[in-house]
Coordinates of C-alpha atoms in Angstrom, one line a residue:
X1 CA 79.0 88.3 111.7
X2 CA 75.6 89.6 111.3
X3 CA 75.1 88.8 107.6
X4 CA 77.3 86.2 106.3
X5 CA 77.1 86.1 102.4
X6 CA 79.2 84.0 99.6
X7 CA 81.2 86.0 97.4
X8 CA 81.4 85.2 93.6
X9 CA 84.9 84.3 92.3
X10 CA 84.8 87.1 90.1
X11 CA 84.7 89.6 93.0
X12 CA 87.7 88.5 95.1
X13 CA 90.5 90.6 94.8
X14 CA 93.9 89.3 95.8
X15 CA 97.4 88.9 93.8
X16 CA 95.3 86.4 91.4
X17 CA 92.0 88.5 90.8
X18 CA 90.6 85.4 89.0
X19 CA 91.0 83.3 92.0
X20 CA 87.6 81.4 92.5
X21 CA 86.0 80.5 95.8
X22 CA 86.8 76.8 96.7
X23 CA 83.6 74.3 97.1
X24 CA 84.8 73.9 100.8
X25 CA 84.6 77.5 101.4
X26 CA 80.8 77.7 99.4
X27 CA 79.9 74.8 102.1
X28 CA 81.0 77.0 104.8
X29 CA 78.8 79.7 103.7
X30 CA 75.9 78.0 103.3
X31 CA 76.2 76.5 107.0
X32 CA 76.6 79.9 108.5
X33 CA 73.6 81.3 106.8
X34 CA 71.7 78.3 108.1
X35 CA 72.4 79.2 111.7
X36 CA 71.7 83.1 110.8
X37 CA 68.1 82.2 109.7
X38 CA 67.6 80.4 113.1
X39 CA 67.3 83.1 115.3
X40 CA 68.0 86.9 115.4
X41 CA 71.3 88.4 115.6
X42 CA 70.4 89.4 119.0
X43 CA 69.7 86.1 120.6
X44 CA 73.2 84.5 121.3
X45 CA 71.3 80.9 122.0
X46 CA 71.8 79.4 118.1
X47 CA 74.2 81.5 117.0
X48 CA 76.8 80.0 114.9
X49 CA 79.4 77.8 116.7
X50 CA 82.9 78.2 116.8
X51 CA 83.6 75.2 114.4
X52 CA 81.2 76.6 111.7
X53 CA 82.6 80.4 111.4
X54 CA 85.2 80.4 109.0
X55 CA 89.1 80.6 110.2
X56 CA 91.0 83.9 110.2
X57 CA 92.3 82.9 106.6
X58 CA 89.2 82.4 104.9
X59 CA 87.4 85.6 105.9
X60 CA 86.7 88.4 103.1
X61 CA 85.2 91.6 103.7
X62 CA 82.8 93.2 101.5
X63 CA 83.3 96.7 99.9
X64 CA 80.7 99.2 98.3
X65 CA 82.9 98.9 95.3
X66 CA 81.6 95.3 94.3
X67 CA 84.7 93.6 95.3
X68 CA 86.1 91.6 98.5
X69 CA 88.8 92.3 99.9
X70 CA 90.7 89.1 101.9
X71 CA 91.7 89.7 105.6
X72 CA 95.1 89.5 106.3
X73 CA 95.2 89.5 109.8
X74 CA 93.3 90.6 112.8
X75 CA 94.8 93.9 113.0
X76 CA 93.3 94.8 109.8
X77 CA 96.4 94.8 107.8
X78 CA 99.9 96.0 108.3
X79 CA 100.6 99.5 110.1
X80 CA 103.4 102.1 108.5
X81 CA 105.6 104.2 110.8
X82 CA 104.9 107.8 110.3
X83 CA 107.9 108.6 107.9
X84 CA 106.1 105.9 105.4
X85 CA 102.9 108.0 105.7
X86 CA 104.8 111.0 105.0
X87 CA 106.4 110.0 101.9
X88 CA 103.3 108.1 101.0
X89 CA 101.5 111.5 101.0
X90 CA 104.0 113.2 99.6
X91 CA 104.4 110.8 96.5
X92 CA 101.0 110.9 96.2
X93 CA 100.3 114.3 95.6
X94 CA 103.6 115.2 93.4
X95 CA 102.5 114.8 90.1
X96 CA 102.0 116.9 86.9
X97 CA 101.2 120.1 88.5
X98 CA 105.1 120.5 89.7
X99 CA 105.4 120.9 85.6
X100 CA 103.5 124.4 85.5
X101 CA 104.5 125.5 89.2
X102 CA 107.1 128.0 87.6
X103 CA 104.3 129.1 84.9
X104 CA 101.8 130.2 87.9
X105 CA 104.7 132.2 89.7
X106 CA 105.2 134.0 86.7
X107 CA 101.4 134.7 85.9
X108 CA 101.1 135.8 89.5
X109 CA 104.4 137.7 89.9
X110 CA 107.3 136.4 91.7
X111 CA 106.7 137.5 95.2
X112 CA 102.9 137.3 95.0
X113 CA 103.3 133.6 93.8
X114 CA 105.5 133.0 96.7
X115 CA 102.9 134.1 99.1
X116 CA 100.0 132.5 97.5
X117 CA 102.1 129.2 97.2
X118 CA 102.6 129.1 101.1
X119 CA 98.9 130.6 102.1
X120 CA 97.3 128.1 99.4
X121 CA 99.5 125.1 100.9
X122 CA 97.8 126.2 104.7
X123 CA 94.3 126.5 103.5
X124 CA 94.3 123.1 101.5
X125 CA 96.2 121.8 104.7
X126 CA 93.4 123.0 106.8
X127 CA 90.6 121.8 104.5
X128 CA 92.4 118.4 104.7
X129 CA 92.4 118.1 108.5
X130 CA 88.6 119.0 108.6
X131 CA 88.0 116.2 105.8
X132 CA 90.6 113.6 107.8
X133 CA 88.3 114.3 111.1
X134 CA 84.8 114.5 109.5
X135 CA 84.0 110.9 110.0
X136 CA 84.7 111.1 113.7
X137 CA 82.0 113.8 114.1
X138 CA 79.6 111.5 113.7
X139 CA 77.7 110.4 116.6
X140 CA 76.2 107.2 117.4
X141 CA 77.4 105.6 113.9
X142 CA 80.4 103.4 113.1
X143 CA 82.6 104.8 110.8
X144 CA 85.7 103.5 111.0
X145 CA 85.4 102.1 107.2
X146 CA 84.0 105.5 105.7
X147 CA 85.4 107.5 103.2
X148 CA 84.6 111.2 102.9
X149 CA 81.8 110.7 100.2
X150 CA 79.9 108.7 102.6
X151 CA 80.4 111.3 105.0
X152 CA 78.8 113.9 102.6
X153 CA 75.9 111.4 102.0
X154 CA 75.3 111.3 105.5
X155 CA 75.0 115.1 105.8
X156 CA 73.6 115.9 102.3
X157 CA 72.0 112.4 101.2
X158 CA 72.1 111.2 97.6
X159 CA 73.0 115.1 96.5
X160 CA 75.9 115.3 98.9
X161 CA 76.9 111.6 97.1
X162 CA 76.7 112.2 93.5
X163 CA 78.1 115.7 93.7
X164 CA 81.2 114.4 95.3
X165 CA 81.2 111.9 92.7
X166 CA 81.1 114.1 90.0
X167 CA 83.6 116.7 91.3
X168 CA 86.0 113.3 91.7
X169 CA 85.7 112.3 88.1
X170 CA 86.8 115.6 87.2
X171 CA 89.8 115.5 89.2
X172 CA 90.6 112.6 87.6
X173 CA 89.3 112.8 84.4
X174 CA 91.3 116.3 84.3
X175 CA 94.8 114.7 85.4
X176 CA 94.0 112.5 82.5
X177 CA 93.7 114.9 79.8
X178 CA 96.8 116.1 81.1
X179 CA 98.9 113.2 81.3
X180 CA 97.6 112.8 77.5
X181 CA 99.0 116.1 76.2
X182 CA 102.4 115.3 78.4
X183 CA 102.9 111.9 77.1
X184 CA 102.3 113.7 73.8
X185 CA 105.0 115.8 74.4
X186 CA 107.2 113.7 75.6
X187 CA 106.9 111.5 72.8
X188 CA 107.7 114.1 70.4
X189 CA 110.5 115.4 71.9
X190 CA 111.8 111.6 72.7
X191 CA 111.2 110.8 69.1
X192 CA 112.8 114.2 67.8
X193 CA 116.1 113.5 69.9
X194 CA 116.7 110.3 68.6
X195 CA 116.0 111.5 65.0
X196 CA 118.5 113.9 64.8
X197 CA 121.0 112.1 66.6
X198 CA 120.8 109.0 64.1
X199 CA 120.6 111.8 60.9
X200 CA 123.4 114.2 62.3
X201 CA 120.5 117.2 62.8
X202 CA 122.1 120.3 64.1
X203 CA 119.3 122.6 66.1
X204 CA 120.0 126.2 66.1
X205 CA 118.1 128.2 68.3
X206 CA 120.2 131.8 68.0
X207 CA 117.4 133.4 67.5
X208 CA 114.7 132.3 69.5
X209 CA 117.0 131.2 72.4
X210 CA 120.5 131.6 74.5
X211 CA 123.9 130.6 73.1
X212 CA 126.3 128.4 74.9
X213 CA 126.0 124.9 76.4
X214 CA 122.9 125.5 78.6
X215 CA 120.7 126.7 75.8
X216 CA 116.9 127.7 77.0
X217 CA 114.4 128.3 74.5
X218 CA 111.2 130.8 73.7
X219 CA 109.0 128.9 71.5
X220 CA 106.9 132.2 71.5
X221 CA 109.0 135.2 71.4
X222 CA 106.8 137.5 69.0
X223 CA 103.1 136.3 69.6
X224 CA 103.0 136.4 73.5
X225 CA 101.2 132.9 73.3
X226 CA 102.8 130.9 75.5
X227 CA 100.8 127.8 75.1
X228 CA 103.7 125.6 74.5
X229 CA 101.7 124.1 71.7
X230 CA 103.6 124.4 68.4
X231 CA 106.4 122.0 68.3
X232 CA 109.7 123.8 67.8
X233 CA 108.4 127.1 66.2
X234 CA 111.1 128.5 68.2
X235 CA 113.9 126.5 66.8
X236 CA 115.1 125.9 62.6
X237 CA 116.9 123.3 61.5
X238 CA 121.0 124.1 60.5
X239 CA 121.4 121.5 57.9
X240 CA 124.4 123.1 56.1
X241 CA 126.9 121.1 57.5
X242 CA 125.6 117.5 57.6
X243 CA 124.4 117.4 53.9
X244 CA 120.9 116.1 54.9
X245 CA 118.3 115.3 52.8
X246 CA 115.8 118.5 53.5
X247 CA 112.8 116.6 52.2
X248 CA 113.6 113.7 54.6
X249 CA 113.4 116.3 57.4
X250 CA 110.4 117.6 56.4
X251 CA 108.4 114.4 55.8
X252 CA 109.5 113.3 59.2
X253 CA 107.8 116.6 60.6
X254 CA 104.8 115.8 59.0
X255 CA 104.4 112.2 60.6
X256 CA 106.0 113.6 63.8
X257 CA 103.7 116.1 64.9
X258 CA 103.7 117.1 68.2
X259 CA 99.6 117.9 67.8
X260 CA 98.4 116.5 64.3
X261 CA 99.8 112.8 64.8
X262 CA 101.3 112.0 68.1
X263 CA 98.1 112.2 70.5
X264 CA 96.5 109.6 67.6
X265 CA 99.7 107.1 68.0
X266 CA 99.2 107.0 71.1
X267 CA 95.9 105.6 71.0
X268 CA 97.1 102.2 69.7
X269 CA 99.1 102.0 73.1
X270 CA 97.1 103.1 75.7
X271 CA 93.7 102.2 74.7
X272 CA 93.9 98.4 75.3
X273 CA 95.6 99.0 78.2
X274 CA 92.6 101.1 79.6
X275 CA 90.4 97.9 79.0
X276 CA 92.6 95.4 81.3
X277 CA 89.8 94.1 84.3
X278 CA 92.5 94.7 86.9
X279 CA 94.9 97.4 87.2
X280 CA 97.6 95.4 89.8
X281 CA 100.3 95.3 86.7
X282 CA 100.4 98.7 86.4
X283 CA 100.6 99.2 90.1
X284 CA 104.2 97.9 90.5
X285 CA 105.3 101.0 88.5
X286 CA 104.5 103.5 90.7
X287 CA 107.9 103.6 92.6
X288 CA 109.0 105.5 89.8
X289 CA 107.0 108.3 90.4
X290 CA 109.0 108.8 93.4
X291 CA 112.2 108.5 90.9
X292 CA 110.7 110.9 88.5
X293 CA 110.2 114.0 91.0
X294 CA 113.9 113.1 92.7
X295 CA 115.3 113.6 88.9
X296 CA 113.3 116.8 88.2
X297 CA 114.9 118.0 91.6
X298 CA 118.1 117.2 90.5
X299 CA 117.9 118.5 87.2
X300 CA 116.3 122.0 88.6
X301 CA 119.3 122.3 90.7
X302 CA 122.1 121.5 88.1
X303 CA 120.1 124.0 85.5
X304 CA 120.1 126.6 88.2
X305 CA 123.9 126.1 89.1
X306 CA 124.9 126.3 85.4
X307 CA 122.2 129.5 84.4
X308 CA 122.7 131.4 87.3
X309 CA 120.1 133.6 89.0
X310 CA 118.9 136.6 86.9
X311 CA 116.5 138.5 88.9
X312 CA 115.4 142.3 89.0
X313 CA 112.0 143.4 91.2
X314 CA 110.0 145.7 89.5
X315 CA 106.8 145.6 92.2
X316 CA 103.8 146.8 89.4
X317 CA 105.5 147.8 86.0
X318 CA 106.0 145.3 83.4
X319 CA 109.4 145.6 81.5
X320 CA 111.0 144.1 78.6
X321 CA 112.6 141.1 80.5
X322 CA 110.8 141.0 84.1
X323 CA 107.4 140.5 85.2
X324 CA 105.9 142.8 88.0
X325 CA 105.9 140.9 91.6
X326 CA 102.0 141.3 91.5
X327 CA 99.9 140.7 88.7
X328 CA 96.2 140.2 88.1
X329 CA 96.8 136.9 86.8
X330 CA 97.2 135.7 90.0
X331 CA 94.2 133.0 90.2
X332 CA 96.0 131.1 87.3
X333 CA 98.4 130.0 90.1
X334 CA 95.7 129.5 92.7
X335 CA 93.9 127.5 90.1
X336 CA 97.0 124.9 90.0
X337 CA 97.8 125.0 93.2
X338 CA 94.6 123.9 94.3
X339 CA 95.2 120.9 92.2
X340 CA 98.9 120.5 93.3
X341 CA 97.6 120.2 96.8
X342 CA 94.6 118.0 96.2
X343 CA 94.8 114.5 98.2
X344 CA 91.6 115.1 100.1
X345 CA 89.4 112.7 98.1
X346 CA 91.8 109.7 99.5
X347 CA 93.5 111.2 102.4
X348 CA 91.0 109.0 104.9
X349 CA 92.2 105.6 103.2
X350 CA 95.7 106.7 103.2
X351 CA 95.7 107.9 107.1
X352 CA 94.3 104.7 108.0
X353 CA 97.4 102.7 107.6
X354 CA 99.5 104.8 109.9
X355 CA 100.3 102.8 113.0
X356 CA 100.1 106.1 115.3
X357 CA 96.5 107.2 114.8
X358 CA 97.5 109.9 117.3
X359 CA 100.1 111.4 115.2
X360 CA 97.7 112.0 112.1
X361 CA 97.5 115.8 112.6
X362 CA 101.4 115.9 112.7
X363 CA 102.3 113.8 110.0
X364 CA 99.7 115.5 107.9
X365 CA 101.3 119.0 108.4
X366 CA 104.8 117.4 107.7
X367 CA 104.1 116.0 104.5
X368 CA 102.2 119.1 103.6
X369 CA 105.3 120.6 104.4
X370 CA 107.6 118.9 102.4
X371 CA 105.2 119.1 99.6
X372 CA 105.3 122.4 99.8
X373 CA 109.3 122.6 100.3
X374 CA 109.4 120.9 96.5
X375 CA 107.0 123.1 95.1
X376 CA 108.8 125.9 96.1
X377 CA 112.3 124.6 95.4
X378 CA 111.3 123.9 91.5
X379 CA 109.2 127.3 91.4
X380 CA 111.7 129.5 92.2
X381 CA 114.5 127.8 91.1
X382 CA 113.2 127.8 87.6
X383 CA 112.0 131.3 87.4
X384 CA 115.0 132.9 88.9
X385 CA 117.5 130.9 86.9
X386 CA 115.7 131.5 83.9
X387 CA 117.9 133.4 81.4
X388 CA 116.9 137.1 81.4
X389 CA 118.2 138.9 79.4
X390 CA 118.2 138.0 76.6
X391 CA 114.8 136.1 77.5
X392 CA 111.8 137.6 79.0
X393 CA 110.5 136.2 82.0
X394 CA 107.1 136.2 80.2
X395 CA 108.6 133.3 78.2
X396 CA 108.2 130.5 80.8
X397 CA 106.4 127.9 79.5
X398 CA 102.9 126.0 81.3
X399 CA 105.4 123.0 81.2
X400 CA 109.0 124.2 81.9
X401 CA 110.9 121.5 80.2
X402 CA 109.4 122.8 76.8
X403 CA 111.9 125.5 77.4
X404 CA 114.9 123.3 76.9
X405 CA 115.2 122.1 73.3
X406 CA 115.0 118.2 72.7
X407 CA 118.8 118.1 71.7
X408 CA 119.6 119.0 75.9
X409 CA 120.4 115.0 77.0
X410 CA 119.5 115.7 80.7
X411 CA 116.2 116.9 79.6
X412 CA 115.8 114.3 77.4
X413 CA 116.1 111.3 80.3
X414 CA 113.6 113.3 82.2
X415 CA 110.7 113.2 79.3
X416 CA 111.9 109.9 78.7
X417 CA 111.2 108.7 82.4
X418 CA 108.4 110.9 83.1
X419 CA 106.8 109.2 79.6
X420 CA 107.5 105.6 81.1
X421 CA 106.0 106.9 84.4
X422 CA 102.5 108.2 83.0
X423 CA 102.3 105.3 80.3
X424 CA 102.1 103.1 83.5
X425 CA 100.1 105.3 85.7
X426 CA 97.5 106.5 83.1
X427 CA 95.7 102.8 83.2
X428 CA 95.6 103.4 87.5
X429 CA 94.0 106.2 86.7
X430 CA 91.3 105.0 84.3
X431 CA 90.8 102.0 86.8
X432 CA 89.9 104.3 89.4
X433 CA 87.3 106.4 87.1
X434 CA 85.6 103.1 85.9
X435 CA 85.6 101.5 89.4
X436 CA 84.2 104.7 90.8
X437 CA 81.9 105.5 87.8
X438 CA 80.7 101.9 87.2
X439 CA 79.7 101.0 90.9
X440 CA 78.0 104.0 91.1
X441 CA 75.9 103.8 88.1
X442 CA 75.7 99.7 87.5
X443 CA 76.3 98.8 91.1
X444 CA 79.5 96.8 89.4
X445 CA 83.2 97.9 88.6
X446 CA 82.8 95.9 85.1
X447 CA 79.3 95.5 84.1
X448 CA 80.4 94.6 80.3
X449 CA 83.1 95.3 78.0
X450 CA 80.9 97.1 75.9
X451 CA 80.0 99.5 78.9
X452 CA 84.2 99.6 79.9
X453 CA 84.9 100.2 76.5
X454 CA 82.5 103.3 75.9
X455 CA 83.7 105.1 78.8
X456 CA 87.4 104.4 77.5
X457 CA 86.6 105.9 74.4
X458 CA 85.1 109.1 75.9
X459 CA 88.2 109.3 77.9
X460 CA 90.5 108.9 75.4
X461 CA 88.8 111.2 72.7
X462 CA 88.8 113.7 75.5
X463 CA 92.8 113.7 75.9
X464 CA 93.0 113.3 72.4
X465 CA 90.9 116.8 71.4
X466 CA 92.7 118.6 74.1
X467 CA 95.9 117.8 72.8
X468 CA 95.5 118.8 69.3
X469 CA 93.4 121.8 69.7
X470 CA 94.5 122.9 73.4
X471 CA 97.5 121.7 74.8
X472 CA 98.3 123.8 77.6
X473 CA 98.4 121.8 80.9
X474 CA 98.9 125.2 82.7
X475 CA 95.1 125.8 81.9
X476 CA 93.5 122.4 81.8
X477 CA 95.5 121.8 85.8
X478 CA 94.1 125.6 86.6
X479 CA 90.3 124.4 85.5
X480 CA 89.9 121.3 86.7
X481 CA 92.0 122.0 89.7
X482 CA 89.8 124.9 90.9
X483 CA 86.4 123.1 89.8
X484 CA 87.1 119.9 91.9
X485 CA 88.4 121.9 94.6
X486 CA 85.6 123.8 95.1
X487 CA 83.3 120.8 96.0
X488 CA 86.0 118.8 97.7
X489 CA 88.3 121.1 99.5
X490 CA 86.3 124.7 100.2
X491 CA 82.5 123.4 100.1
X492 CA 81.8 120.5 101.9
X493 CA 84.6 119.9 104.1
X494 CA 83.7 123.5 105.4
X495 CA 79.7 123.0 105.7
X496 CA 80.2 119.4 107.1
X497 CA 82.4 121.2 109.8
X498 CA 79.6 123.7 110.7
X499 CA 77.2 121.5 110.5
X500 CA 78.5 118.8 113.0
X501 CA 79.4 122.1 114.9
X502 CA 75.8 123.3 115.1
X503 CA 74.5 119.7 115.7
X504 CA 76.5 119.7 119.1
X505 CA 76.0 123.5 120.0
X506 CA 79.2 124.6 119.8
X507 CA 78.9 126.6 116.2
X508 CA 80.7 129.7 117.5
X509 CA 80.0 133.2 115.0
X510 CA 83.8 133.2 114.3
X511 CA 84.3 129.5 112.9
X512 CA 80.9 130.1 110.9
X513 CA 82.4 133.3 109.4
X514 CA 85.5 131.5 109.0
X515 CA 84.2 128.9 107.1
X516 CA 82.1 130.8 105.1
X517 CA 85.2 132.6 103.9
X518 CA 86.4 129.5 102.8
X519 CA 83.4 128.4 100.5
X520 CA 83.5 132.3 99.2
X521 CA 87.2 131.8 98.1
X522 CA 86.5 128.3 96.4
X523 CA 84.1 130.1 94.6
X524 CA 86.2 133.1 93.6
X525 CA 88.9 130.7 92.6
X526 CA 86.7 128.9 89.9
X527 CA 85.6 132.8 89.0
X528 CA 89.1 133.5 88.5
X529 CA 89.6 131.2 85.6
X530 CA 87.2 132.5 83.7
X531 CA 87.4 136.2 84.0
X532 CA 91.3 136.7 84.8

């Protein structure tokens, strides 16, 4: 023990966050401090005797986040087998981007979309491997507890530390904005389903959608604006057979609007949850993410079986119902995929729990393969099964669930599950933003209620504004994905690898050209979001 210290009770992180340090532990800490002042750490003559050193269950490890984590065992904690590690990575990467993959394939073209999905998966996997191996490339320093921001600080100083923080914030806050837009969407459609069922309101989409038991709608058939932000503009109410008072429906629609009211209703629920000191309660519901993704896969499979495949290949020209196989809008897909395959800021932490560290490369590659296959499965099936004709493929929405009416029972279940899951994950994301930002700026993760509340107001206000004025999750995902990916996926991993190779005298021209090309691709990916 080089520098023993006493940890205040407010910084103890355990099952019970308010646990206090006992008086015995405080006295024990003072004794160790006393012995540490008697001699230098290199002189073992007056080193603390065994009976003064705390026993295993009383050891705490200090974290730069301003917390102390209790040591649970001499091996540094339980280790997971490869299969658990692989699915932990898969579960972490499976997020809201899966809802936008069919839209991204439509923007790029079916053939080019598949090629880009595979290519981006391979590129992001390689960059992730560079991040994973980066701490081990630093000689003469114990980097066993380092994260990638620590590596960036080592190579680039304060600039690397703060820039990695900023781009990490972009990814987290971007995800929270997407969550707010989606929660507004899901809450609106869930409430609409319940209202229509309770009041026997029939929603007919014969003009802007398909007929039959498996209805698919095109919310923007005439304007060409496929943003999915206008509620039920592709549907109309048919109340001729039910005797409903249309004025009641009009009042409901006025107070239950996807963009004008729902985003503000969510403030009442979510803003108080963001101010919790601990996010341990919400962490218990992370398993819902796996359940939601599995249900989405089942839903997509059922829809594809019932709708059948509708494909025609037109390589360059656009037809009435089909998009070309290669489109100049393909950077929109690459932006989405950058965030869809993004796990670079936490991969070192995830892989530390792997039981067999020698299999890290294999396990990470298998995890990326599963993620890529999941995205490919959902994207290809939704695009292929979209009924063209009578609807154009250009009607596929940034959230493919918007192509199904709110009266669809299977989609209603999906929206309800996703709504509950996102309600529990949103405070977790807010907690990560608070810990990273507050610990860097103020030195502790909860400086005061005022600081935390101000930060949360900014985050919630951003989500409300985007949900009201620009509820296009596809564009939000691609902009935030390309921006954070520029630094944390392409630039920093490539520069760190080239610098470490140069210091060892191992940098070759092919390596320098390849990694420089990765940086150029990252810059082009960002530029493409604004010019394509």
